[in-house]
Short mmCIF file of C-alpha atoms in Angstrom, two decimals:
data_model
loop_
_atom_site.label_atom_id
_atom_site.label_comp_id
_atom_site.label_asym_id
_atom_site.label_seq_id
_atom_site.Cartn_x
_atom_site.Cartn_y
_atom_site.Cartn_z
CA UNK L 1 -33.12 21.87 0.05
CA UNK L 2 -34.03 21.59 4.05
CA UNK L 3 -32.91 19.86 6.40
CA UNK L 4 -35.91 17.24 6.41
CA UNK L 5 -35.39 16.47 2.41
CA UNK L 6 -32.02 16.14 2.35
CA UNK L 7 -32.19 13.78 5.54
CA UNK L 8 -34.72 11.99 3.50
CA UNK L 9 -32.53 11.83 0.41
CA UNK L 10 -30.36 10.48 2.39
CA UNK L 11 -32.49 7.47 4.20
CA UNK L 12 -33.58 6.01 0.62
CA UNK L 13 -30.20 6.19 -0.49
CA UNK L 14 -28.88 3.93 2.52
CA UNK L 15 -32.16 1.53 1.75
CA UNK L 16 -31.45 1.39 -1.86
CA UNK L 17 -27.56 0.20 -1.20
CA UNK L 18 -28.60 -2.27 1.32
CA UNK L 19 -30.88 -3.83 -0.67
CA UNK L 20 -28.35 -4.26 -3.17
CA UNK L 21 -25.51 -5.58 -1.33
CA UNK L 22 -27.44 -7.21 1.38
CA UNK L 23 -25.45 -10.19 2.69
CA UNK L 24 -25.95 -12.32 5.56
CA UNK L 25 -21.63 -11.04 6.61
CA UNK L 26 -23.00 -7.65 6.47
CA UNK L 27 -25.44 -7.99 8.52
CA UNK L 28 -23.50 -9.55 11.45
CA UNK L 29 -20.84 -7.66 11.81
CA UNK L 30 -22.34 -3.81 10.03
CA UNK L 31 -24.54 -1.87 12.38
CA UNK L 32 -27.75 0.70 10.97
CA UNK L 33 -28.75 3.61 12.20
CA UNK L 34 -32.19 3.92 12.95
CA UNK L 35 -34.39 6.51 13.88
CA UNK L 36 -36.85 5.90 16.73
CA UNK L 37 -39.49 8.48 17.99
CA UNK L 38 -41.97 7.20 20.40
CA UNK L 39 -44.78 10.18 19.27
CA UNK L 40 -44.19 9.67 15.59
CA UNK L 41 -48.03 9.41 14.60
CA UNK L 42 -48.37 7.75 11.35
CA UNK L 43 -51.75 8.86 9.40
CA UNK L 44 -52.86 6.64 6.97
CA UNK L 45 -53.58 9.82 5.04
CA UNK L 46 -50.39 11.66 5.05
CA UNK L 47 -49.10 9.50 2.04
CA UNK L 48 -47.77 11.35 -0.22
CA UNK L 49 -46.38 11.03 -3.58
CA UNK L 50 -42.62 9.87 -4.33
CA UNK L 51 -40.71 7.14 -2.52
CA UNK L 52 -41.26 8.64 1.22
CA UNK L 53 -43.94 7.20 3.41
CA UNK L 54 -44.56 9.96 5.70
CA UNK L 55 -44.52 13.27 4.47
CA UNK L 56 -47.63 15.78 3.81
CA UNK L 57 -49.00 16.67 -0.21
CA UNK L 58 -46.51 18.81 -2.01
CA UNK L 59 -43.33 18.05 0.04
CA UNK L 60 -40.71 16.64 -2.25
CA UNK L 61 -37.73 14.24 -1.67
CA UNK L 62 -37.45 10.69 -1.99
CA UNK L 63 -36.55 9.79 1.67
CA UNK L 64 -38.47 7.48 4.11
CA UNK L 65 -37.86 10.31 7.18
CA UNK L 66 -40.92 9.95 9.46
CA UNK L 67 -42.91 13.40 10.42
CA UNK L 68 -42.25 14.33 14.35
CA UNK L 69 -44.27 16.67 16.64
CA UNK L 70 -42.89 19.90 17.74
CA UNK L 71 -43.85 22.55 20.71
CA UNK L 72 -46.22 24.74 18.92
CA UNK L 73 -44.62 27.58 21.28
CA UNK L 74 -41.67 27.45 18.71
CA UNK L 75 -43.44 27.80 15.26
CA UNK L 76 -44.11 31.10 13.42
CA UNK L 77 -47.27 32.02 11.98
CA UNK L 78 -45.28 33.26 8.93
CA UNK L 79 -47.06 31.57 5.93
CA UNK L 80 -46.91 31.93 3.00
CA UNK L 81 -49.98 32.44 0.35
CA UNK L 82 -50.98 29.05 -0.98
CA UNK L 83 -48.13 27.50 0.35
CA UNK L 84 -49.81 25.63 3.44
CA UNK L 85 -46.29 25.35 4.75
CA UNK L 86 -45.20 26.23 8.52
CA UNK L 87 -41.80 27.45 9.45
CA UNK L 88 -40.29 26.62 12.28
CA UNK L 89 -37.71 28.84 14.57
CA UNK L 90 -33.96 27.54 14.91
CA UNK L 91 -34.14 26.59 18.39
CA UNK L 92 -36.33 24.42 17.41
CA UNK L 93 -34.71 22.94 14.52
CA UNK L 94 -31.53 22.70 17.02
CA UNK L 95 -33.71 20.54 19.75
CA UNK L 96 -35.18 18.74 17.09
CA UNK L 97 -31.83 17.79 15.63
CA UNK L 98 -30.51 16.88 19.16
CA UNK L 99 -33.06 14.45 19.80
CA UNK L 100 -32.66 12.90 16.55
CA UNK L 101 -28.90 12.12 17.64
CA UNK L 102 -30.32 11.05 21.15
CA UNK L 103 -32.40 8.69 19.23
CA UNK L 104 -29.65 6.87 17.35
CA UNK L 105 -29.37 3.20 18.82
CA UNK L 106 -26.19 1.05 17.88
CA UNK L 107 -27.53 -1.98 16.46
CA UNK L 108 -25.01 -5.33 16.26
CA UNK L 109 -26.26 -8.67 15.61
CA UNK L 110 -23.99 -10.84 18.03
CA UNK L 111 -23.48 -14.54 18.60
CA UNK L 112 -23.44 -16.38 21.61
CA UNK L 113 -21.73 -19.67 22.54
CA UNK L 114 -22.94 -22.90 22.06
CA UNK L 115 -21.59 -24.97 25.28
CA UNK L 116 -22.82 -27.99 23.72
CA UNK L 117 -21.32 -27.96 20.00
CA UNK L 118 -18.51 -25.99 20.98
CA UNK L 119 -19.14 -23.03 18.42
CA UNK L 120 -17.23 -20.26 18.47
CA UNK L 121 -18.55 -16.87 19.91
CA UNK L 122 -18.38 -13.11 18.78
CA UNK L 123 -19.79 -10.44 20.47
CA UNK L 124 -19.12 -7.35 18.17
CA UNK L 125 -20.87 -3.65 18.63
CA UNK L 126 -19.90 -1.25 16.07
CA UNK L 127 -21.56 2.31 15.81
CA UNK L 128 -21.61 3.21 11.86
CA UNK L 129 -19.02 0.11 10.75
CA UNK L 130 -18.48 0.41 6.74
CA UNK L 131 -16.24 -2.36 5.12
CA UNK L 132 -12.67 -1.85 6.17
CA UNK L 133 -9.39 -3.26 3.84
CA UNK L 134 -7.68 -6.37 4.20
CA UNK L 135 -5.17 -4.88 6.75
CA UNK L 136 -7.86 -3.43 9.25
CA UNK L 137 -8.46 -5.55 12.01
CA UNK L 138 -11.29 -4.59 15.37
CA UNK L 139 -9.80 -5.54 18.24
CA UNK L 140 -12.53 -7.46 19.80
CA UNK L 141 -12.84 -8.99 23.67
CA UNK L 142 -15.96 -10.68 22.74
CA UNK L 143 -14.81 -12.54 20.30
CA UNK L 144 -13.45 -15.85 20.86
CA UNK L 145 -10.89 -16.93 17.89
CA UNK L 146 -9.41 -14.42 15.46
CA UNK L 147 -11.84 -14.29 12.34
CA UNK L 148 -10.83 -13.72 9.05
CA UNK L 149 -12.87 -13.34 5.13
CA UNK L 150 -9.93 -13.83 3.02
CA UNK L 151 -8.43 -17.34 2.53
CA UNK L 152 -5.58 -15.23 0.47
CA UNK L 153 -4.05 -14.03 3.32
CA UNK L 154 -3.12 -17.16 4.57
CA UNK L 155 0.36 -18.42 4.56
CA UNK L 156 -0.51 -22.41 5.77
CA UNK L 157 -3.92 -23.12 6.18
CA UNK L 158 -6.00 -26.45 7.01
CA UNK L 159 -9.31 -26.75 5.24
CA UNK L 160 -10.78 -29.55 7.11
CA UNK L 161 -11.24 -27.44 10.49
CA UNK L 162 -15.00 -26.92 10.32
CA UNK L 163 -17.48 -25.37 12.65
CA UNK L 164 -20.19 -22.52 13.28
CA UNK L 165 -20.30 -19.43 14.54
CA UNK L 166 -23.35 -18.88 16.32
CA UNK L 167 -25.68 -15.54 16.46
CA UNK L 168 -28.52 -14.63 18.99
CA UNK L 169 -31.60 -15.22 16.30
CA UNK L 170 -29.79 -18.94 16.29
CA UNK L 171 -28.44 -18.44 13.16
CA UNK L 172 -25.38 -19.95 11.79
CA UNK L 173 -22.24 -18.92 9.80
CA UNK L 174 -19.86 -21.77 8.77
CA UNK L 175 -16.13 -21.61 9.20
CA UNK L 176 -14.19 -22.86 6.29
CA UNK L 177 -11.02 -24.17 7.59
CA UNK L 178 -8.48 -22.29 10.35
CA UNK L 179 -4.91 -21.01 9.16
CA UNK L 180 -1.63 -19.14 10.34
CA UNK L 181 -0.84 -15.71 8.84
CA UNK L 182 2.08 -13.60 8.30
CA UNK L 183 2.25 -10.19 9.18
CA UNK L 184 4.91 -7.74 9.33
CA UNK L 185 6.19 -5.90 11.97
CA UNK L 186 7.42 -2.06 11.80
CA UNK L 187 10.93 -3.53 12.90
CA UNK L 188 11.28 -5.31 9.19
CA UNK L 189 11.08 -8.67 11.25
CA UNK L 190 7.73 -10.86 10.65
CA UNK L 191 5.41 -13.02 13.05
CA UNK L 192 2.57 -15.23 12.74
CA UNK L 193 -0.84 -15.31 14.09
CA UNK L 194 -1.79 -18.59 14.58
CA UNK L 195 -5.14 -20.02 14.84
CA UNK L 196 -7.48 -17.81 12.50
CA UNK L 197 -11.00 -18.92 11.57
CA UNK L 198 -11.58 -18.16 7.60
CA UNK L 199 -15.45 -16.82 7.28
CA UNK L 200 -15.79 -16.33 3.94
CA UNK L 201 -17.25 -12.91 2.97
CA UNK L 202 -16.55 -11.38 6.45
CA UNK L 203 -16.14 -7.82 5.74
CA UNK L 204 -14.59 -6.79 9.27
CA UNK L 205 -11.56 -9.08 10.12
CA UNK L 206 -11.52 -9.74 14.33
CA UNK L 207 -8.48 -9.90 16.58
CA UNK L 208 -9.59 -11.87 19.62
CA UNK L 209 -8.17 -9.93 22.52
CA UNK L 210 -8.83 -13.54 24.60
CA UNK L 211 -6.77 -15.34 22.51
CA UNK L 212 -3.99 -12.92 22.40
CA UNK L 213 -3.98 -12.90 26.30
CA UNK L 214 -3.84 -17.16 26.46
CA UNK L 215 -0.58 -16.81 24.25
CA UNK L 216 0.93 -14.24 26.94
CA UNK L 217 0.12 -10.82 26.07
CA UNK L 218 -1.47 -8.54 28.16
CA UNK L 219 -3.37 -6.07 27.20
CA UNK L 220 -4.33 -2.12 29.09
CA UNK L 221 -6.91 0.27 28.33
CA UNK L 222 -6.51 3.43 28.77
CA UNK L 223 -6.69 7.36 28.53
CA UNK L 224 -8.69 6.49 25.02
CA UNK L 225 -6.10 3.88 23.69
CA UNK L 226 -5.45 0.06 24.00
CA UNK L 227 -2.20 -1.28 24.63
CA UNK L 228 -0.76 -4.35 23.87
CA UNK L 229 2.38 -5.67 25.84
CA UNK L 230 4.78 -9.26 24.64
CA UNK L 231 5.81 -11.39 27.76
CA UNK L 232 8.85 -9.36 28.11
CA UNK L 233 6.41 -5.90 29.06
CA UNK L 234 7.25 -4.73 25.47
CA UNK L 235 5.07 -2.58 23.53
CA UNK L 236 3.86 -4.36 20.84
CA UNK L 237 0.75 -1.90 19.58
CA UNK L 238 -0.99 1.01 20.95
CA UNK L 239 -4.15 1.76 19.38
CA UNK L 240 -6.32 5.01 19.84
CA UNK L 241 -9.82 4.79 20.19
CA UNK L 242 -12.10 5.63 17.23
CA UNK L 243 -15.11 8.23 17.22
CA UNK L 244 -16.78 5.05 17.37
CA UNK L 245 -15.49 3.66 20.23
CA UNK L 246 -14.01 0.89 18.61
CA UNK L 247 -10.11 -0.17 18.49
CA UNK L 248 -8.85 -0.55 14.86
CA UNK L 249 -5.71 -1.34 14.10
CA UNK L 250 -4.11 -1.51 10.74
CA UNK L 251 -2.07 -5.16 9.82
CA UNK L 252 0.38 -5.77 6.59
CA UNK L 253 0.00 -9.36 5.90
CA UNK L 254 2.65 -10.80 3.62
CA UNK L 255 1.89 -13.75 1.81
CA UNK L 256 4.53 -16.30 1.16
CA UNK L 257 5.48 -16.22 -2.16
CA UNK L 258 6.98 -19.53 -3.73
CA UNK L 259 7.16 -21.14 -6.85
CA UNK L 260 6.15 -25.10 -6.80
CA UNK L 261 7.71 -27.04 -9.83
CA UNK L 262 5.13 -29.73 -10.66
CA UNK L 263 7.01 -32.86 -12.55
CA UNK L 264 5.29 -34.35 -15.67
CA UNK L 265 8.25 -36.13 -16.41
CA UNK L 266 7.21 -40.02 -17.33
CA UNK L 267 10.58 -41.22 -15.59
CA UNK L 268 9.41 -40.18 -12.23
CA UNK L 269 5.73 -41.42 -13.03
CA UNK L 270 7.18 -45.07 -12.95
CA UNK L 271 9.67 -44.14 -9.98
CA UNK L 272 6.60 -43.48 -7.97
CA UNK L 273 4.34 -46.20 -9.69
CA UNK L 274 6.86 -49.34 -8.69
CA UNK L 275 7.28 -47.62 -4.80
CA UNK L 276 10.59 -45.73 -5.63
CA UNK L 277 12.19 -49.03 -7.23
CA UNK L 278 15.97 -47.51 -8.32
CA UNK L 279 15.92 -46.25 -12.14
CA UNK L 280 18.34 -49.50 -13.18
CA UNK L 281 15.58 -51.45 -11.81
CA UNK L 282 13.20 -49.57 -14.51
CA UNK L 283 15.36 -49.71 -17.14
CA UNK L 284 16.06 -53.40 -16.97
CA UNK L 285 12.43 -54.01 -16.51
CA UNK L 286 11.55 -52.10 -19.82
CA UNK L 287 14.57 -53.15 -21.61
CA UNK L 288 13.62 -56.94 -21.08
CA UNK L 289 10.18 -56.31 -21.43
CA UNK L 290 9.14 -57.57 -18.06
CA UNK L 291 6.12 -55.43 -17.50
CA UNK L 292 3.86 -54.41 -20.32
CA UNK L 293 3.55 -51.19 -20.80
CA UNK L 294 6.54 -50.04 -19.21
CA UNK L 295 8.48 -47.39 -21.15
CA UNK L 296 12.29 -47.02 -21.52
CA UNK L 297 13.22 -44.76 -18.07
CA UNK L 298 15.74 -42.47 -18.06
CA UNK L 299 17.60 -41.09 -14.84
CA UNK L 300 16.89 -38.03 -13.99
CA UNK L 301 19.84 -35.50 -12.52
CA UNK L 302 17.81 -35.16 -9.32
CA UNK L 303 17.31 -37.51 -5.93
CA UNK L 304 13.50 -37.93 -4.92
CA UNK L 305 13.12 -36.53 -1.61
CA UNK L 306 10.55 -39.36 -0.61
CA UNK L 307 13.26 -42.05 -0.90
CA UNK L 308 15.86 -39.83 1.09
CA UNK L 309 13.64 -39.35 4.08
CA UNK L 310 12.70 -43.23 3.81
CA UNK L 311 15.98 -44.54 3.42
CA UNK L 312 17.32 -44.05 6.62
CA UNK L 313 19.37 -47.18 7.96
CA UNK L 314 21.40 -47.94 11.40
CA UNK L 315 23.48 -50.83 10.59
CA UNK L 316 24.09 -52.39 6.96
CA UNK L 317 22.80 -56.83 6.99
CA UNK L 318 25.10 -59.19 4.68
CA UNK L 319 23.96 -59.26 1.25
CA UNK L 320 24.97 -62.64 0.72
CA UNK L 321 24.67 -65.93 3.07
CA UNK L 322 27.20 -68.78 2.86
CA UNK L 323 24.85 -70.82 1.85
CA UNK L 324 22.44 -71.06 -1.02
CA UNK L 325 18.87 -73.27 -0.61
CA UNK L 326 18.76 -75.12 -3.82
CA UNK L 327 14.88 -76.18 -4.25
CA UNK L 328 11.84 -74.29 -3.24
CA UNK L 329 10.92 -74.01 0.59
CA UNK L 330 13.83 -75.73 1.50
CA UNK L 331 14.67 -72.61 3.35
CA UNK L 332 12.08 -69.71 4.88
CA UNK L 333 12.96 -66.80 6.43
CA UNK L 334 10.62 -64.94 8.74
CA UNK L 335 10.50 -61.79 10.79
CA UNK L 336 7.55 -60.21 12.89
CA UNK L 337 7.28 -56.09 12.30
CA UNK L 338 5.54 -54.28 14.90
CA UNK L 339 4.37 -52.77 17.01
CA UNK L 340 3.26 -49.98 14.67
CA UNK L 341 0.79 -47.60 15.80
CA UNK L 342 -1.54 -45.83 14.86
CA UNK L 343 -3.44 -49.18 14.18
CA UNK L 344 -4.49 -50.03 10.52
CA UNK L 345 -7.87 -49.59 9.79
CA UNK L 346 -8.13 -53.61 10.04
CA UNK L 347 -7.25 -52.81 13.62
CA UNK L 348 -3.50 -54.56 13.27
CA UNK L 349 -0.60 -53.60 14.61
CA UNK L 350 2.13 -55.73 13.11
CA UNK L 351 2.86 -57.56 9.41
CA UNK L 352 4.66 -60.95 9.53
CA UNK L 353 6.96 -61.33 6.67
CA UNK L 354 7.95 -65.01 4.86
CA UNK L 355 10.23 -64.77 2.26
CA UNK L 356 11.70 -68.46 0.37
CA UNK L 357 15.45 -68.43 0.19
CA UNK L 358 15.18 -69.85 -3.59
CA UNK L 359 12.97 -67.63 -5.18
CA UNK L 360 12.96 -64.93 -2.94
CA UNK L 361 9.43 -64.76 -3.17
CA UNK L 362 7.55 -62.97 0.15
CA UNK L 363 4.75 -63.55 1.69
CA UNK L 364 2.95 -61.14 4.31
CA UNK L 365 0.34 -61.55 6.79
CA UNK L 366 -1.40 -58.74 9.14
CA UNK L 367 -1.94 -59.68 13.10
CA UNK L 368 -3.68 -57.20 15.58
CA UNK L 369 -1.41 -59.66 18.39
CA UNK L 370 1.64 -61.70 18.88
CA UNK L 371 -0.33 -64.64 19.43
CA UNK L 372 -2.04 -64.75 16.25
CA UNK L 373 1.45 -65.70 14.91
CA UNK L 374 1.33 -69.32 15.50
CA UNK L 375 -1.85 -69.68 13.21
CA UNK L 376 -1.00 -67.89 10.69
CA UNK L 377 1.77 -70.31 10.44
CA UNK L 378 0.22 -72.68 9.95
CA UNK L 379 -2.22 -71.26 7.25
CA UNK L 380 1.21 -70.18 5.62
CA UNK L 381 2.72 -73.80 5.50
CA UNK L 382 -0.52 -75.30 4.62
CA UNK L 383 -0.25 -73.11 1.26
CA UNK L 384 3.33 -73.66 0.41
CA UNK L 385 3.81 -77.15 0.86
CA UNK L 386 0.40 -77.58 -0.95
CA UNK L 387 1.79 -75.33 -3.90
CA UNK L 388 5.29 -77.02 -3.95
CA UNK L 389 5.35 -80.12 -2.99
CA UNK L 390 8.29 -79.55 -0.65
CA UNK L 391 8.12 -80.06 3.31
CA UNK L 392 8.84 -76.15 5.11
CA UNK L 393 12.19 -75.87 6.96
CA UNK L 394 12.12 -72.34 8.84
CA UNK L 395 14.55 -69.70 10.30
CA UNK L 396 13.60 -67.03 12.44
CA UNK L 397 14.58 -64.89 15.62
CA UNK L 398 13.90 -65.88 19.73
CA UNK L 399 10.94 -63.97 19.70
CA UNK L 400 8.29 -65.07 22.03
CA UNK L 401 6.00 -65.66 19.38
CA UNK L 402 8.26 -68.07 17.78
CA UNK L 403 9.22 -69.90 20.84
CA UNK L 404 6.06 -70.48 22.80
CA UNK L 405 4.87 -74.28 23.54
CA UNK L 406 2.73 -74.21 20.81
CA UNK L 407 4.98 -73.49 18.27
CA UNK L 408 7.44 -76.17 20.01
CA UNK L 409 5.14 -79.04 20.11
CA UNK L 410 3.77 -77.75 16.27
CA UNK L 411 7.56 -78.02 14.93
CA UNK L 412 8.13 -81.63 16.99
CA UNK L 413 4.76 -82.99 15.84
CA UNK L 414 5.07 -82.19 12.48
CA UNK L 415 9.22 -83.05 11.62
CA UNK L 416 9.95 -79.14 10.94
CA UNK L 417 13.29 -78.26 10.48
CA UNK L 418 14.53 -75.15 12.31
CA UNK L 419 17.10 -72.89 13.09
CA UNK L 420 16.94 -69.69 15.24
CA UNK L 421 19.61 -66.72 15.69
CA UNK L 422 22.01 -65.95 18.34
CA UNK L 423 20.20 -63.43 20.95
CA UNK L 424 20.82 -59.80 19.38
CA UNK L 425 22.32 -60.94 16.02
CA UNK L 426 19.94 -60.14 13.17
CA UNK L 427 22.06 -60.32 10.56
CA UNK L 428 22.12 -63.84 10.59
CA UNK L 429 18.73 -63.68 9.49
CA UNK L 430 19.65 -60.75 7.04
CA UNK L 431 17.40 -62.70 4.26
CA UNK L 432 14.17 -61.19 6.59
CA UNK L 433 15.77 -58.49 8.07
CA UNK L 434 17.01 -56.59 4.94
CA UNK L 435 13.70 -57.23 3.06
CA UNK L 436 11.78 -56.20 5.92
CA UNK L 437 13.91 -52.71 5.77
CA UNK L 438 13.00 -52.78 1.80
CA UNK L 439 9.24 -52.98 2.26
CA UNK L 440 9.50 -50.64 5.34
CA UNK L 441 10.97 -48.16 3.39
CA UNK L 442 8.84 -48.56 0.04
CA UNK L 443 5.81 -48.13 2.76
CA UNK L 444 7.74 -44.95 4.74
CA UNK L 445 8.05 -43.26 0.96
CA UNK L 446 5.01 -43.81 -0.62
CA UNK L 447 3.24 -42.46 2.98
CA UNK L 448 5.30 -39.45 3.07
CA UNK L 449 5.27 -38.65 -0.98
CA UNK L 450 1.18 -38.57 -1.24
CA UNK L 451 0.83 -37.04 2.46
CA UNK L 452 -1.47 -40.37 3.22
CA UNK L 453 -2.72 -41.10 6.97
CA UNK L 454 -0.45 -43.03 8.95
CA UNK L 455 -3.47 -45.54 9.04
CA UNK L 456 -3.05 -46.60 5.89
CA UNK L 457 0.49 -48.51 6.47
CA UNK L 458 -1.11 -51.88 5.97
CA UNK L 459 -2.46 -51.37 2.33
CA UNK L 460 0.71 -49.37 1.94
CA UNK L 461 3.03 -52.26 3.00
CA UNK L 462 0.49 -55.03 0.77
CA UNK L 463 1.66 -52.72 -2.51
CA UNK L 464 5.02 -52.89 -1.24
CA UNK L 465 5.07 -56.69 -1.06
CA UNK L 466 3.46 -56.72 -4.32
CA UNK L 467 5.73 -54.31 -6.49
CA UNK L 468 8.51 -56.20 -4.99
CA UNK L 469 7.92 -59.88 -6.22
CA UNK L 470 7.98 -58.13 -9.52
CA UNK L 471 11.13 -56.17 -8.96
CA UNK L 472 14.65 -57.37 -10.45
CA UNK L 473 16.29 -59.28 -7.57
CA UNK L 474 19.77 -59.22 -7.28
CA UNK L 475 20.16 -62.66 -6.33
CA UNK L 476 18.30 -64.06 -8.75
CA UNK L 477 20.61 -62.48 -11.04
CA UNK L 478 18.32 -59.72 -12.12
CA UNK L 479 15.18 -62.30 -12.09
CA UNK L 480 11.28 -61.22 -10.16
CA UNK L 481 10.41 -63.56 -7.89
#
């Protein structure tokens, strides 16, 4: 076989494989060889038979390998009979081959950056790339973020990080979410790599050399290697240049292995439905059939790690007053919570709590400011008295928002009893003070157990309020409000 056919051969076997495993990640980051001759003449007669477009009647092969021109000075007349086929010298075949390699152009698609959107960049030439394993990485200054196919490799990794890379012919590749990644270091110890863009299907995984520089590394080329230095002038890697003048270096990630435990268990189902109530709570719910529904709970021999971090207190309130209020209303307690931020998505920032001293029933209202206290108040005692027939009698704390003129002329106007606490003594309020640490702490667990946005403490701390006026009360001797 000659040179010509098994260059040939070769061409349509290339074709054939890209065609079958053509994929838009191939074709950024994969370069192909192609074969340029400016005097290439194509006849529209020289089409032979087989898969090759340019070749004369009778030559075989399959390959797409385009005819060139040669100095006529170099061929031999030595023909043979019938054969119609020229032979040319070996100088010739040597030039011929040298200008083919001449001829080779390294092909990369690249992307550029979008100022406005803020899409990330690469800028990736690779002579002759074929798909490398999960541990090569290309060492890459024109990339901007570290770039990786495989969400697998991935030790934490945030799915909701979104964006595009963008190429010269304006297309687009999405990124699927941005990650950390363990790797491990010849020493036995292990590091991360923070910030790595998952493109899924990228063949080639990228090490930004940018990004390793704005985290303190500096990096040296030279005498045919790269070298990578830590903030303390260590050697980290050294990395010899390929044939293809690209910097590869080999990475063992280790993925975190662990073993979640996911609990089915029905007694923590109705732990987590009544806001971590305590499981004697559950049981005497159930046991005097106080909620439909509601099984017989057993304790488990665990604590839930949800109440733990919620529970967290920095002085203990009285859990008895000296007095008792012996009809409804005769007695409200009230507290104002806040300032919480981030702001509810009703754009509050504090819940104002009113709890009767006889039933021990609660109330809440949401505010976006102090000053909205005052009226709902008055919306509050509007309902009550309405409900119960009973005039209000209130306690609460010197807070501004319970001591403006308003609420002074309100209270003399209207014949409302009052009493207020000593400056800097809650606990003389404890009624308030320790529900208020309840529902804050029902709110705090059932935010940090689901992983819900800190926006959603207002519907958090309604549900609270809720599951609580249907909770066994301990001064009601065991009674919901």
């Amino acid at each position: 076989m000659s040179i010509d056919q098994l260059m040939g051969s070769l061409q349509a076997l290339e074709e054939k494989l890209l065609k079958k495993n053509k994929q838009m990640a191939e074709q950024l980051f994969q370069s192909k060889l192609k074969l340029k001759d400016k005097e290439d003449i194509l006849e529209k007669g020289n089409r032979g038979r087989g898969r090759g477009g340019n070749r004369r009647r009778g030559d075989r092969g399959r390959g797409s390998y385009s005819q060139r021109k040669f100095d006529k000075s170099n061929l031999n007349s030595n023909s043979s009979k019938g054969q119609g086929r020229q032979h040319y010298s070996r100088s010739s075949r040597e030039r011929s081959n040298n200008d083919r390699r001449n001829k080779v152009e390294e092909n990369a698609n690249y992307a550029e950056k979008d100022e406005e959107s803020g899409d990330s960049s690469l800028f990736l030439a690779c002579k002759g790339a074929k798909t490398c394993e999960n541990s090569a990485w290309y060492l890459d200054s024109g990339a901007s973020n570290h770039m990786c196919g495989s969400k697998s490799m991935f030790v934490e990794f945030d799915e909701f990080v979104g964006g595009d890379i963008v190429f010269g012919d304006a297309t687009k590749i999405p990124v699927k979410g941005k990650g950390k990644m363990l790797i491990n270091l010849k020493n036995g110890k292990h590091e991360f790599i923070a910030n790595v863009y998952n493109v899924p299907n990228m063949k080639n995984n990228i090490l930004s050399l940018g990004q390793l520089l704005e985290k303190g590394y500096s990096i040296l080329m030279k005498d045919y290697s790269l070298l990578i230095r830590d903030n303390h002038d260590k050697i980290i890697a050294k990395v010899q240049m390929a044939k293809n003048r690209m910097f590869l270096l080999n990475i063992q990630t280790n993925v975190a292995k662990c073993l979640k435990l996911c609990l089915k268990d029905p007694n923590w189902i109705w732990h987590l439905r009544f806001g971590h109530l305590n499981f004697d709570s559950l049981r005497l719910l159930a046991r005097k059939d106080m909620v439909k529904g509601l099984p017989y709970v057993k304790h488990p021999d665990q604590l839930c790690e949800g109440y733990l971090h919620g529970k967290q207190s920095r002085k203990s309130f009285p859990q008895e007053s000296s007095s008792r209020a012996k009809r409804p209303v005769e007695l409200v307690h009230t507290d104002l919570c806040g300032l919480i931020k981030p702001s509810s998505f009703g754009k509050n920032n504090y819940f104002l709590l009113f709890i009767d001293a006889f039933t021990r029933k609660t109330w809440v209202y949401f505010v976006k400011e102090k000053s909205e206290v005052f009226d709902m108040f008055k919306r509050f005692k509007a309902l009550v008295e309405k409900e119960s027939g009973y005039y209000i009698a209130l306690r609460s704390d010197r807070g501004g928002e319970f001591t403006s003129n308003e609420f002074k002329t309100f209270y003399t106007e209207n014949k409302i009893r009052r009493s207020m606490t000593v400056p800097f003594t809650p606990q003389q309020n404890g009624v308030v003070e320790r529900k208020n640490r309840t529902i804050i702490n029902m709110a705090q667990n059932m935010l940090k157990c689901k992983k819900m946005p800190k926006e959603f403490w207002a519907q958090v701390v309604e549900c609270a309020v809720y599951l609580s006026n249907r909770s066994p009360t301990r001064s009601l001797w065991n009674k919901s409000p």
